Coordinates of N, CA and C and ligand atoms in Angstrom, one line a residue:
M166 N -2.0 14.3 -30.1 CA -0.6 14.2 -29.7 C 0.1 15.5 -30.2
I167 N -0.1 15.8 -31.5 CA 0.6 16.9 -32.1 C 0.0 18.2 -31.7
R168 N -1.3 18.2 -31.5 CA -2.1 19.4 -31.2 C -1.5 20.2 -30.0
P169 N -1.4 19.5 -28.8 CA -0.8 20.3 -27.7 C 0.6 20.8 -27.9
L170 N 1.4 20.0 -28.7 CA 2.8 20.3 -29.0 C 2.8 21.7 -29.8
I171 N 1.9 21.8 -30.8 CA 1.8 23.0 -31.6 C 1.3 24.1 -30.7
H172 N 0.3 23.8 -29.9 CA -0.3 24.9 -29.1 C 0.7 25.5 -28.1
Y173 N 1.4 24.7 -27.4 CA 2.4 25.2 -26.4 C 3.6 25.8 -27.1
G174 N 3.9 25.2 -28.3 CA 5.0 25.8 -29.1 C 4.7 27.3 -29.5
F175 N 3.4 27.5 -29.9 CA 2.9 28.8 -30.2 C 2.9 29.7 -29.0
H176 N 2.6 29.1 -27.9 CA 2.5 29.9 -26.6 C 3.9 30.3 -26.1
F177 N 4.9 29.4 -26.2 CA 6.1 29.6 -25.6 C 7.3 29.9 -26.5
I178 N 7.4 29.1 -27.6 CA 8.6 29.1 -28.5 C 8.5 30.3 -29.5
I179 N 7.4 30.4 -30.2 CA 7.3 31.5 -31.2 C 7.4 32.9 -30.5
P180 N 6.8 33.1 -29.4 CA 7.0 34.4 -28.7 C 8.5 34.7 -28.4
L181 N 9.2 33.7 -28.1 CA 10.7 33.9 -27.8 C 11.4 34.3 -29.1
L182 N 11.0 33.7 -30.3 CA 11.6 34.0 -31.6 C 11.2 35.4 -32.0
I183 N 9.9 35.8 -31.7 CA 9.4 37.1 -32.1 C 10.2 38.2 -31.2
A184 N 10.4 37.9 -30.0 CA 11.1 38.8 -29.1 C 12.6 39.0 -29.5
L185 N 13.2 37.8 -29.8 CA 14.6 37.9 -30.2 C 14.8 38.5 -31.6
C186 N 13.9 38.3 -32.5 CA 14.0 38.8 -33.9 C 13.7 40.3 -34.0
F187 N 12.5 40.6 -33.4 CA 12.0 42.0 -33.6 C 12.4 43.0 -32.5
F188 N 12.7 42.5 -31.3 CA 13.1 43.3 -30.2 C 14.4 42.9 -29.5
P189 N 15.5 42.8 -30.3 CA 16.7 42.2 -29.8 C 17.2 42.9 -28.5
K190 N 17.0 44.3 -28.4 CA 17.6 45.0 -27.3 C 16.7 44.8 -26.0
Q191 N 15.5 44.5 -26.1 CA 14.6 44.3 -24.9 C 13.8 43.0 -25.1
W192 N 14.5 41.9 -25.6 CA 13.8 40.7 -25.8 C 13.2 40.1 -24.6
K193 N 14.0 40.2 -23.4 CA 13.5 39.6 -22.2 C 12.2 40.2 -21.7
K194 N 12.1 41.5 -21.8 CA 10.9 42.2 -21.4 C 9.7 41.8 -22.3
V195 N 10.0 41.8 -23.6 CA 9.0 41.5 -24.5 C 8.5 40.0 -24.3
Y196 N 9.4 39.1 -24.1 CA 9.1 37.7 -23.9 C 8.2 37.6 -22.6
I197 N 8.6 38.3 -21.6 CA 7.9 38.2 -20.3 C 6.4 38.7 -20.5
I198 N 6.3 39.8 -21.3 CA 4.9 40.3 -21.6 C 4.1 39.2 -22.4
F199 N 4.8 38.6 -23.4 CA 4.1 37.5 -24.1 C 3.6 36.4 -23.2
I200 N 4.5 36.0 -22.3 CA 4.2 34.9 -21.4 C 3.1 35.4 -20.4
G201 N 3.2 36.7 -20.0 CA 2.2 37.3 -19.1 C 0.8 37.3 -19.8
A202 N 0.8 37.4 -21.1 CA -0.5 37.4 -21.8 C -1.3 36.2 -21.5
M203 N -0.6 35.1 -21.1 CA -1.4 33.9 -20.7 C -2.3 34.0 -19.5
L204 N -2.0 35.1 -18.8 CA -2.9 35.4 -17.6 C -4.4 35.5 -18.0
I205 N -4.6 35.9 -19.2 CA -6.1 35.9 -19.6 C -6.7 34.6 -19.6
D206 N -5.9 33.5 -19.5 CA -6.5 32.2 -19.4 C -7.1 32.0 -18.0
L207 N -6.9 32.9 -17.1 CA -7.5 32.9 -15.7 C -9.0 32.9 -15.9
D208 N -9.5 33.4 -17.0 CA -11.0 33.5 -17.2 C -11.6 32.1 -17.3
H209 N -10.7 31.1 -17.6 CA -11.2 29.7 -17.6 C -11.7 29.2 -16.3
L210 N -11.2 29.9 -15.2 CA -11.6 29.5 -13.8 C -13.1 29.8 -13.6
L211 N -13.7 30.7 -14.5 CA -15.1 31.0 -14.3 C -16.0 29.9 -15.0
A212 N -15.3 29.1 -15.8 CA -16.1 28.1 -16.6 C -16.2 26.7 -15.8
N213 N -17.1 25.9 -16.2 CA -17.3 24.6 -15.6 C -17.5 23.6 -16.7
P214 N -16.6 22.7 -16.9 CA -15.4 22.5 -16.2 C -14.3 23.5 -16.6
V215 N -13.3 23.7 -15.7 CA -12.3 24.7 -15.9 C -11.5 24.4 -17.2
F216 N -11.2 23.1 -17.5 CA -10.5 22.7 -18.7 C -11.3 21.7 -19.4
D217 N -11.5 22.0 -20.7 CA -12.2 21.0 -21.6 C -11.5 21.1 -22.9
P218 N -10.8 20.0 -23.2 CA -10.0 20.0 -24.5 C -10.8 20.1 -25.8
H219 N -12.2 19.9 -25.6 CA -13.0 19.9 -26.8 C -13.8 21.2 -26.9
R220 N -13.4 22.2 -26.1 CA -14.2 23.5 -26.1 C -13.2 24.5 -26.7
C221 N -13.8 25.4 -27.5 CA -13.0 26.5 -28.1 C -13.1 27.7 -27.2
S222 N -11.9 28.2 -26.8 CA -11.9 29.3 -25.9 C -12.4 30.6 -26.5
I223 N -12.2 30.8 -27.8 CA -12.5 32.0 -28.5 C -14.0 32.1 -28.5
G224 N -14.5 33.3 -28.0 CA -15.9 33.5 -28.1 C -16.7 32.9 -26.9
F225 N -15.9 32.1 -26.1 CA -16.6 31.4 -24.9 C -16.2 32.1 -23.6
H226 N -15.0 32.2 -23.3 CA -14.5 32.8 -22.1 C -14.5 34.4 -22.2
P227 N -14.8 35.1 -21.0 CA -14.9 36.5 -21.1 C -13.7 37.3 -21.6
L228 N -12.5 36.8 -21.4 CA -11.3 37.5 -21.9 C -10.9 37.0 -23.3
H229 N -11.7 36.1 -23.8 CA -11.5 35.5 -25.1 C -12.7 35.8 -26.1
N230 N -13.6 36.7 -25.6 CA -14.7 37.0 -26.5 C -14.4 38.2 -27.4
Y231 N -15.3 38.5 -28.3 CA -15.0 39.4 -29.4 C -14.8 40.9 -28.9
Y232 N -15.5 41.2 -27.8 CA -15.3 42.5 -27.2 C -13.9 42.7 -26.7
A233 N -13.4 41.7 -26.0 CA -12.1 41.7 -25.4 C -11.1 41.8 -26.6
I234 N -11.3 40.9 -27.6 CA -10.3 40.9 -28.7 C -10.3 42.3 -29.4
T235 N -11.4 43.0 -29.5 CA -11.5 44.3 -30.1 C -10.6 45.2 -29.2
G236 N -10.7 45.1 -27.9 CA -9.9 45.9 -27.0 C -8.4 45.7 -27.2
Y237 N -8.0 44.4 -27.4 CA -6.6 44.1 -27.6 C -6.1 44.7 -28.9
F238 N -7.0 44.7 -29.9 CA -6.7 45.3 -31.2 C -6.5 46.8 -31.0
I239 N -7.3 47.5 -30.3 CA -7.2 48.9 -30.1 C -5.9 49.2 -29.4
M240 N -5.4 48.3 -28.5 CA -4.2 48.6 -27.8 C -3.0 48.7 -28.7
L241 N -3.1 48.2 -29.9 CA -2.0 48.3 -30.9 C -1.7 49.7 -31.3
F242 N -2.8 50.6 -31.2 CA -2.6 51.9 -31.7 C -1.9 52.9 -30.7
F243 N -1.6 52.4 -29.5 CA -1.0 53.2 -28.5 C 0.4 52.7 -28.1
T244 N 1.4 53.5 -28.2 CA 2.8 53.0 -28.0 C 2.9 52.3 -26.7
K245 N 2.3 52.8 -25.6 CA 2.5 52.2 -24.3 C 1.8 50.8 -24.2
T246 N 0.8 50.5 -24.9 CA 0.1 49.3 -24.8 C 0.3 48.3 -26.0
R247 N 1.1 48.8 -27.0 CA 1.3 48.1 -28.2 C 1.8 46.6 -28.0
I248 N 2.8 46.5 -27.3 CA 3.4 45.1 -27.1 C 2.4 44.2 -26.3
I249 N 1.8 44.8 -25.3 CA 0.8 44.0 -24.6 C -0.3 43.6 -25.5
G250 N -0.8 44.5 -26.3 CA -1.9 44.2 -27.3 C -1.4 43.1 -28.2
L251 N -0.2 43.2 -28.7 CA 0.4 42.2 -29.6 C 0.4 40.9 -29.0
A252 N 0.9 40.9 -27.7 CA 1.0 39.6 -27.0 C -0.4 39.0 -26.8
L253 N -1.4 39.8 -26.4 CA -2.7 39.3 -26.2 C -3.3 38.8 -27.5
L254 N -3.1 39.5 -28.6 CA -3.6 39.0 -29.9 C -2.9 37.7 -30.3
W255 N -1.6 37.6 -30.0 CA -0.9 36.4 -30.4 C -1.5 35.2 -29.6
H256 N -1.8 35.5 -28.3 CA -2.5 34.5 -27.5 C -3.8 34.0 -28.1
I257 N -4.6 35.0 -28.6 CA -5.9 34.7 -29.2 C -5.7 33.9 -30.5
V258 N -4.7 34.3 -31.3 CA -4.4 33.6 -32.6 C -4.0 32.1 -32.3
T259 N -3.2 31.9 -31.2 CA -2.8 30.6 -30.9 C -3.9 29.7 -30.4
D260 N -4.8 30.3 -29.6 CA -6.0 29.6 -29.2 C -6.9 29.3 -30.4
Q261 N -7.0 30.2 -31.3 CA -7.9 30.0 -32.5 C -7.3 28.9 -33.3
I262 N -6.0 28.8 -33.5 CA -5.4 27.7 -34.3 C -5.8 26.4 -33.6
D263 N -5.7 26.4 -32.3 CA -6.1 25.2 -31.5 C -7.5 24.8 -31.8
C264 N -8.4 25.8 -31.9 CA -9.8 25.5 -32.2 C -10.0 24.8 -33.6
W265 N -9.2 25.4 -34.6 CA -9.3 24.8 -35.9 C -8.8 23.4 -36.0
M266 N -7.9 23.0 -35.1 CA -7.3 21.7 -35.1 C -8.2 20.7 -34.4
M267 N -9.3 21.1 -33.8 CA -10.2 20.2 -33.0 C -10.9 19.2 -34.0
Ligands
ZN516 ZN1 -6.4 31.4 -24.0

């Protein structure tokens, strides 16, 4: 009961707070990028079943594996991709917290 609440709070509420606190002038753009980072969950469509509450995404799905995560980390080093990288890593952290709570 509490697990999905925390999970979606981390996916939707905390990014809004991050955007408002750290990027007050362009919080809308930053928030949209954070929400857009959820598109990497499209890789779940390759799995069978598509949704399994007892499966950890990290290391399982192609856009949640360690190569992809390394790529998201590298994005932090370039100004143009920094916020996207941050949003993607936040998504990964949120999914990882969900795995720990299983
Ligand atoms: Zn995910």
